C-alpha cells in the first residue's frame, strides 16, 4: 500500500513539476546543489579552523614552557611572578647567578641563598652596633636582636641544606621539604620582627636605622615564602611535576 502511495505521490510531484515552466525547473536543481555543496564546504572550513586552532594552542603552550626552560632570565622572571616584590626577586636572584639553570627548584634555592646572605649580613651590621652602643638598655636589646638574626640566618641555611640533601638524580623538593622550608622561613621572618619589636620597646635610637637595614631581607624572605607556597603552580608553568 505504502509503496503505491509513494509512487502516486511521486507521480503527483512529477505532474506538478511538469506544470511549472521549463526554465524554473532547470534553475531549482542547481540551487539546491549549490546550497548543499556550500554547506558542506562551510562545515569543512569550520572544522578545519577549529582543529587548526586547537593544534596551534597546544603547540604554543608547549613552546611557552620550552622557552621558559631555555632561558635563565625568563625562567627567573616566571618564578618571581608569584611574588609580591617581583623586581627585587628578579634582581637579587640574577645578581647571585644570572646563568642559573632555568629550573624552578634551582631558582628557589637561589632565592633562599639571597635570604641567607642578606640576613647574616644584617646580623653582622647589628653586632657592630652593639659594640659601638654606649646606652646599656639599647645595648641589651641590640644584643638580643643580633642573636635573633643569627638564629634566622641559621634557619635559612637549614632550608638551603634541605634542598641540597637530595641524592644523585633525585629531585631536591618533596612536599615534606616544602612544608619544612615554609616553617623555617616563616620562623626566620618572625625572628626578625621580634628583633625590631625589642628595639622599639627599649626606645632604641637606632630602631629606624636597623629597620631600614632589614627591609630588604624582609622582602627577600617574603619572596622565598611566596615561591615556596606556590611551587606546584610554578612547576606547572614549566610543565614539570613535583617529585
Ligand atoms: C650558576 O649556576 C650554574 C648552574 O645552575 C652553575 O653551573 C654555575 O657554576 C653557577 N655560577 C656561579 C657563579 O655560581
Ligand atoms: C654586607 O653589607 C655591607 C654593608 O653593610 C656591604 O658592603 C656588603 O656588600 C654586604 N655583603 C653582602 C654579602 O651582601
Coordinates of N, CA, C and O in Angstrom, one line a residue, residues 72-174:
X72 N 67.6 31.5 31.3 CA 67.7 31.8 32.7 C 66.9 33.0 33.1 O 66.1 32.9 34.1
X73 N 67.0 34.1 32.3 CA 66.3 35.3 32.7 C 64.8 35.1 32.7 O 64.1 35.5 33.6
X74 N 64.3 34.5 31.6 CA 62.9 34.2 31.5 C 62.4 33.3 32.6 O 61.3 33.5 33.1
X75 N 63.2 32.3 33.0 CA 62.7 31.4 34.0 C 62.7 32.1 35.3 O 61.8 31.8 36.2
X76 N 63.7 32.9 35.6 CA 63.7 33.7 36.9 C 62.5 34.6 37.0 O 61.8 34.6 38.0
X77 N 62.2 35.3 35.8 CA 61.0 36.1 35.8 C 59.7 35.3 36.1 O 58.9 35.8 36.8
X78 N 59.7 34.2 35.5 CA 58.4 33.4 35.6 C 58.3 32.9 37.1 O 57.2 33.0 37.6
X79 N 59.4 32.5 37.7 CA 59.3 32.1 39.1 C 59.0 33.3 40.0 O 58.1 33.2 40.9
X80 N 59.6 34.5 39.7 CA 59.4 35.7 40.5 C 58.0 36.2 40.4 O 57.5 37.0 41.2
X81 N 57.3 35.8 39.3 CA 56.0 36.4 39.0 C 54.9 36.0 40.1 O 53.9 36.7 40.2
X82 N 55.2 35.0 40.9 CA 54.3 34.7 42.0 C 54.6 35.5 43.3 O 53.8 35.3 44.3
X83 N 55.6 36.3 43.3 CA 55.9 37.1 44.5 C 55.3 38.5 44.5 O 54.8 39.0 43.5
X84 N 55.4 39.1 45.7 CA 54.8 40.5 45.8 C 55.8 41.5 45.3 O 55.5 42.6 44.9
X85 N 57.1 41.2 45.4 CA 58.2 42.1 45.1 C 58.9 41.6 43.9 O 60.1 41.1 44.1
X86 N 58.3 41.6 42.7 CA 58.9 40.9 41.6 C 60.3 41.4 41.2 O 61.1 40.7 40.8
X87 N 60.4 42.8 41.2 CA 61.7 43.4 40.8 C 62.8 43.0 41.7 O 63.9 42.6 41.3
X88 N 62.6 43.1 43.1 CA 63.7 42.7 44.0 C 64.0 41.2 43.9 O 65.1 40.8 44.0
X89 N 63.0 40.4 43.6 CA 63.1 39.0 43.4 C 64.1 38.7 42.2 O 65.1 38.1 42.4
X90 N 63.7 39.3 41.1 CA 64.5 39.1 39.9 C 65.9 39.6 40.0 O 66.9 38.9 39.7
X91 N 66.1 40.9 40.5 CA 67.4 41.5 40.6 C 68.3 40.7 41.6 O 69.5 40.4 41.3
X92 N 67.7 40.3 42.8 CA 68.6 39.7 43.8 C 69.0 38.3 43.3 O 70.2 37.9 43.5
X93 N 68.1 37.6 42.7 CA 68.5 36.2 42.2 C 69.4 36.3 41.0 O 70.4 35.6 41.0
X94 N 69.2 37.2 40.1 CA 70.1 37.2 38.9 C 71.4 37.8 39.3 O 72.4 37.5 38.6
X95 N 71.5 38.7 40.3 CA 72.8 39.2 40.7 C 73.6 38.1 41.4 O 74.8 38.1 41.5
X96 N 72.9 37.1 42.0 CA 73.7 36.0 42.6 C 74.2 35.0 41.6 O 75.3 34.5 41.7
X97 N 73.4 34.7 40.6 CA 73.8 33.8 39.5 C 72.9 34.1 38.3 O 71.8 33.5 38.2
X98 N 73.3 34.9 37.3 CA 72.5 35.2 36.2 C 72.4 34.1 35.2 O 71.5 34.1 34.3
X99 N 73.2 33.1 35.4 CA 73.1 32.0 34.4 C 72.8 30.7 35.2 O 73.2 29.6 34.8
X100 N 71.9 30.9 36.2 CA 71.4 29.7 36.9 C 70.7 28.8 35.9 O 70.1 29.3 35.0
X101 N 70.7 27.5 36.2 CA 70.0 26.5 35.4 C 68.5 27.0 35.4 O 68.0 27.3 36.4
X102 N 67.9 27.0 34.2 CA 66.5 27.5 34.1 C 65.5 26.5 34.7 O 64.7 25.9 34.0
X103 N 65.6 26.2 36.0 CA 64.9 25.2 36.6 C 64.3 25.8 37.9 O 65.0 26.4 38.7
X104 N 62.9 25.7 38.1 CA 62.3 26.4 39.2 C 62.9 26.0 40.6 O 63.0 26.9 41.5
X105 N 63.3 24.8 40.7 CA 63.9 24.4 42.0 C 65.2 25.1 42.3 O 65.5 25.5 43.4
X106 N 66.1 25.1 41.2 CA 67.4 25.8 41.4 C 67.2 27.3 41.7 O 67.9 27.9 42.5
X107 N 66.2 27.9 41.0 CA 65.9 29.3 41.2 C 65.4 29.5 42.7 O 65.8 30.5 43.3
X108 N 64.5 28.6 43.1 CA 64.0 28.8 44.5 C 65.2 28.7 45.5 O 65.3 29.4 46.4
X109 N 66.1 27.7 45.2 CA 67.2 27.6 46.1 C 68.1 28.9 46.2 O 68.5 29.3 47.2
X110 N 68.3 29.5 45.0 CA 69.0 30.7 44.9 C 68.3 31.8 45.7 O 68.9 32.6 46.4
X111 N 66.9 31.8 45.7 CA 66.2 32.9 46.4 C 66.5 32.7 47.9 O 66.5 33.6 48.7
X112 N 66.6 31.4 48.4 CA 67.0 31.2 49.8 C 68.4 31.6 50.1 O 68.6 32.2 51.2
X113 N 69.3 31.4 49.2 CA 70.7 31.9 49.4 C 70.7 33.4 49.5 O 71.5 34.0 50.3
X114 N 69.9 34.1 48.7 CA 69.8 35.5 48.8 C 69.4 35.9 50.2 O 69.9 36.8 50.8
X115 N 68.4 35.2 50.8 CA 68.0 35.5 52.1 C 69.1 35.2 53.1 O 69.3 36.1 54.0
X116 N 69.8 34.1 53.0 CA 70.9 33.8 53.9 C 71.9 35.0 53.9 O 72.3 35.5 55.0
X117 N 72.3 35.4 52.7 CA 73.3 36.5 52.6 C 72.8 37.7 53.3 O 73.5 38.4 54.1
X118 N 71.6 38.1 53.0 CA 71.1 39.4 53.5 C 70.9 39.3 55.0 O 71.2 40.3 55.7
X119 N 70.3 38.3 55.5 CA 70.0 38.2 56.9 C 71.3 38.1 57.7 O 71.5 38.7 58.8
X120 N 72.3 37.3 57.2 CA 73.5 37.2 58.0 C 74.3 38.5 57.9 O 74.9 38.9 58.9
X121 N 74.2 39.2 56.8 CA 74.8 40.5 56.7 C 74.2 41.4 57.7 O 74.8 42.3 58.3
X122 N 72.8 41.3 57.8 CA 72.1 42.2 58.8 C 72.5 41.9 60.2 O 72.7 42.8 61.0
X123 N 72.8 40.6 60.5 CA 73.2 40.3 61.9 C 74.6 40.9 62.2 O 74.8 41.3 63.3
X124 N 75.5 40.9 61.2 CA 76.8 41.5 61.3 C 76.7 43.0 61.6 O 77.3 43.6 62.5
X125 N 75.8 43.6 60.8 CA 75.5 45.0 61.0 C 75.1 45.3 62.4 O 75.6 46.3 63.1
X126 N 74.1 44.5 63.0 CA 73.6 44.8 64.3 C 74.7 44.5 65.4 O 74.8 45.2 66.4
X127 N 75.5 43.4 65.1 CA 76.6 43.1 66.1 C 77.6 44.4 66.2 O 78.0 44.7 67.3
X128 N 77.8 45.0 65.0 CA 78.7 46.2 65.1 C 78.0 47.3 65.9 O 78.7 48.0 66.6
X129 N 76.7 47.4 65.8 CA 76.0 48.4 66.6 C 76.1 48.2 68.1 O 76.2 49.1 68.9
X130 N 76.1 46.9 68.4 CA 76.2 46.5 69.8 C 77.5 47.0 70.4 O 77.6 47.6 71.4
X131 N 78.6 46.8 69.6 CA 79.9 47.2 70.0 C 80.0 48.7 70.2 O 80.6 49.2 71.2
X132 N 79.4 49.5 69.3 CA 79.5 50.9 69.3 C 78.5 51.6 70.2 O 78.6 52.8 70.5
X133 N 77.5 50.8 70.7 CA 76.5 51.4 71.6 C 77.0 51.7 73.0 O 77.6 50.8 73.6
X134 N 76.6 52.9 73.5 CA 77.1 53.1 74.9 C 75.9 53.3 75.8 O 76.0 53.6 77.0
X135 N 74.7 53.0 75.3 CA 73.5 53.0 76.1 C 73.2 51.6 76.5 O 72.9 50.7 75.7
X136 N 73.2 51.3 77.9 CA 73.1 49.9 78.3 C 71.8 49.2 77.9 O 71.9 48.1 77.5
X137 N 70.7 49.9 78.0 CA 69.4 49.3 77.6 C 69.4 49.0 76.2 O 69.0 47.9 75.8
X138 N 69.8 49.9 75.4 CA 69.8 49.7 73.9 C 70.8 48.6 73.6 O 70.5 47.8 72.7
X139 N 71.9 48.6 74.3 CA 72.9 47.6 74.0 C 72.4 46.2 74.2 O 72.6 45.3 73.4
X140 N 71.6 46.0 75.3 CA 71.0 44.7 75.6 C 70.0 44.3 74.5 O 70.1 43.2 74.0
X141 N 69.2 45.2 74.1 CA 68.2 44.9 73.0 C 68.9 44.6 71.7 O 68.4 43.7 71.0
X142 N 69.9 45.4 71.4 CA 70.7 45.1 70.2 C 71.3 43.8 70.2 O 71.4 43.1 69.2
X143 N 71.9 43.4 71.4 CA 72.5 42.1 71.5 C 71.5 41.0 71.2 O 71.7 40.0 70.5
X144 N 70.3 41.1 71.8 CA 69.2 40.1 71.6 C 68.9 40.1 70.1 O 68.6 39.0 69.5
X145 N 68.8 41.3 69.5 CA 68.4 41.3 68.1 C 69.4 40.6 67.2 O 69.1 39.8 66.4
X146 N 70.7 40.9 67.5 CA 71.8 40.2 66.7 C 71.6 38.7 66.9 O 71.8 37.9 65.9
X147 N 71.4 38.2 68.1 CA 71.2 36.8 68.3 C 70.0 36.2 67.5 O 70.1 35.2 66.9
X148 N 68.9 37.0 67.5 CA 67.7 36.5 66.8 C 68.1 36.5 65.3 O 67.6 35.5 64.6
X149 N 68.8 37.4 64.8 CA 69.1 37.4 63.3 C 70.1 36.3 63.0 O 70.0 35.7 61.9
X150 N 71.0 35.9 64.0 CA 71.8 34.8 63.7 C 71.0 33.5 63.7 O 71.3 32.6 62.8
X151 N 70.0 33.4 64.6 CA 69.1 32.2 64.5 C 68.4 32.2 63.2 O 68.3 31.1 62.6
X152 N 67.9 33.3 62.7 CA 67.2 33.4 61.5 C 68.1 32.9 60.3 O 67.6 32.1 59.5
X153 N 69.3 33.4 60.3 CA 70.2 33.0 59.3 C 70.5 31.5 59.3 O 70.5 30.9 58.2
X154 N 70.5 31.0 60.5 CA 70.8 29.5 60.6 C 69.6 28.7 60.1 O 69.7 27.7 59.4
X155 N 68.4 29.2 60.4 CA 67.2 28.5 59.8 C 67.2 28.6 58.3 O 66.8 27.6 57.6
X156 N 67.6 29.7 57.8 CA 67.6 29.8 56.3 C 68.7 28.9 55.7 O 68.5 28.3 54.6
X157 N 69.8 28.8 56.4 CA 70.9 27.9 55.9 C 70.4 26.4 56.0 O 70.7 25.7 55.1
X158 N 69.6 26.1 57.0 CA 69.0 24.8 57.1 C 68.1 24.5 55.8 O 68.0 23.4 55.3
X159 N 67.4 25.6 55.4 CA 66.5 25.4 54.3 C 67.3 25.1 53.0 O 66.9 24.3 52.2
X160 N 68.4 25.9 52.8 CA 69.2 25.6 51.6 C 69.8 24.2 51.7 O 69.8 23.4 50.7
X161 N 70.2 23.8 52.9 CA 70.8 22.5 53.1 C 69.8 21.4 52.8 O 70.1 20.4 52.2
X162 N 68.5 21.6 53.1 CA 67.5 20.6 52.9 C 67.3 20.4 51.4 O 67.1 19.3 50.9
X163 N 67.5 21.4 50.6 CA 67.4 21.3 49.2 C 68.6 20.6 48.5 O 68.5 20.0 47.5
X164 N 69.8 20.8 49.2 CA 71.0 20.2 48.7 C 71.1 18.7 49.0 O 71.8 18.0 48.4
X165 N 70.3 18.3 50.0 CA 70.5 16.9 50.6 C 70.0 15.8 49.6 O 70.0 14.7 50.0
X166 N 69.4 16.2 48.5 CA 68.9 15.2 47.5 C 70.1 14.4 47.0 O 71.1 14.9 46.7
X167 N 69.8 13.1 46.9 CA 70.9 12.2 46.3 C 71.1 12.4 44.8 O 70.3 13.2 44.2
X168 N 72.0 11.8 44.2 CA 72.2 11.9 42.8 C 71.0 11.5 42.0 O 70.5 10.5 42.2
X169 N 70.6 12.4 41.0 CA 69.5 12.0 40.2 C 68.1 12.2 40.9 O 67.1 12.1 40.3
X170 N 68.2 12.6 42.2 CA 67.0 12.7 43.0 C 66.6 14.2 42.9 O 67.5 15.1 42.9
X171 N 65.3 14.5 42.9 CA 64.9 15.9 42.8 C 65.0 16.5 44.2 O 64.8 15.8 45.2
X172 N 65.3 17.8 44.3 CA 65.5 18.5 45.6 C 64.2 18.6 46.4 O 64.3 18.4 47.6
X173 N 63.1 18.8 45.8 CA 61.9 19.1 46.5 C 60.9 18.0 46.7 O 60.6 17.3 45.7
X174 N 60.4 17.9 47.9 CA 59.3 17.0 48.2 C 58.3 17.8 48.9 O 58.6 18.9 49.4

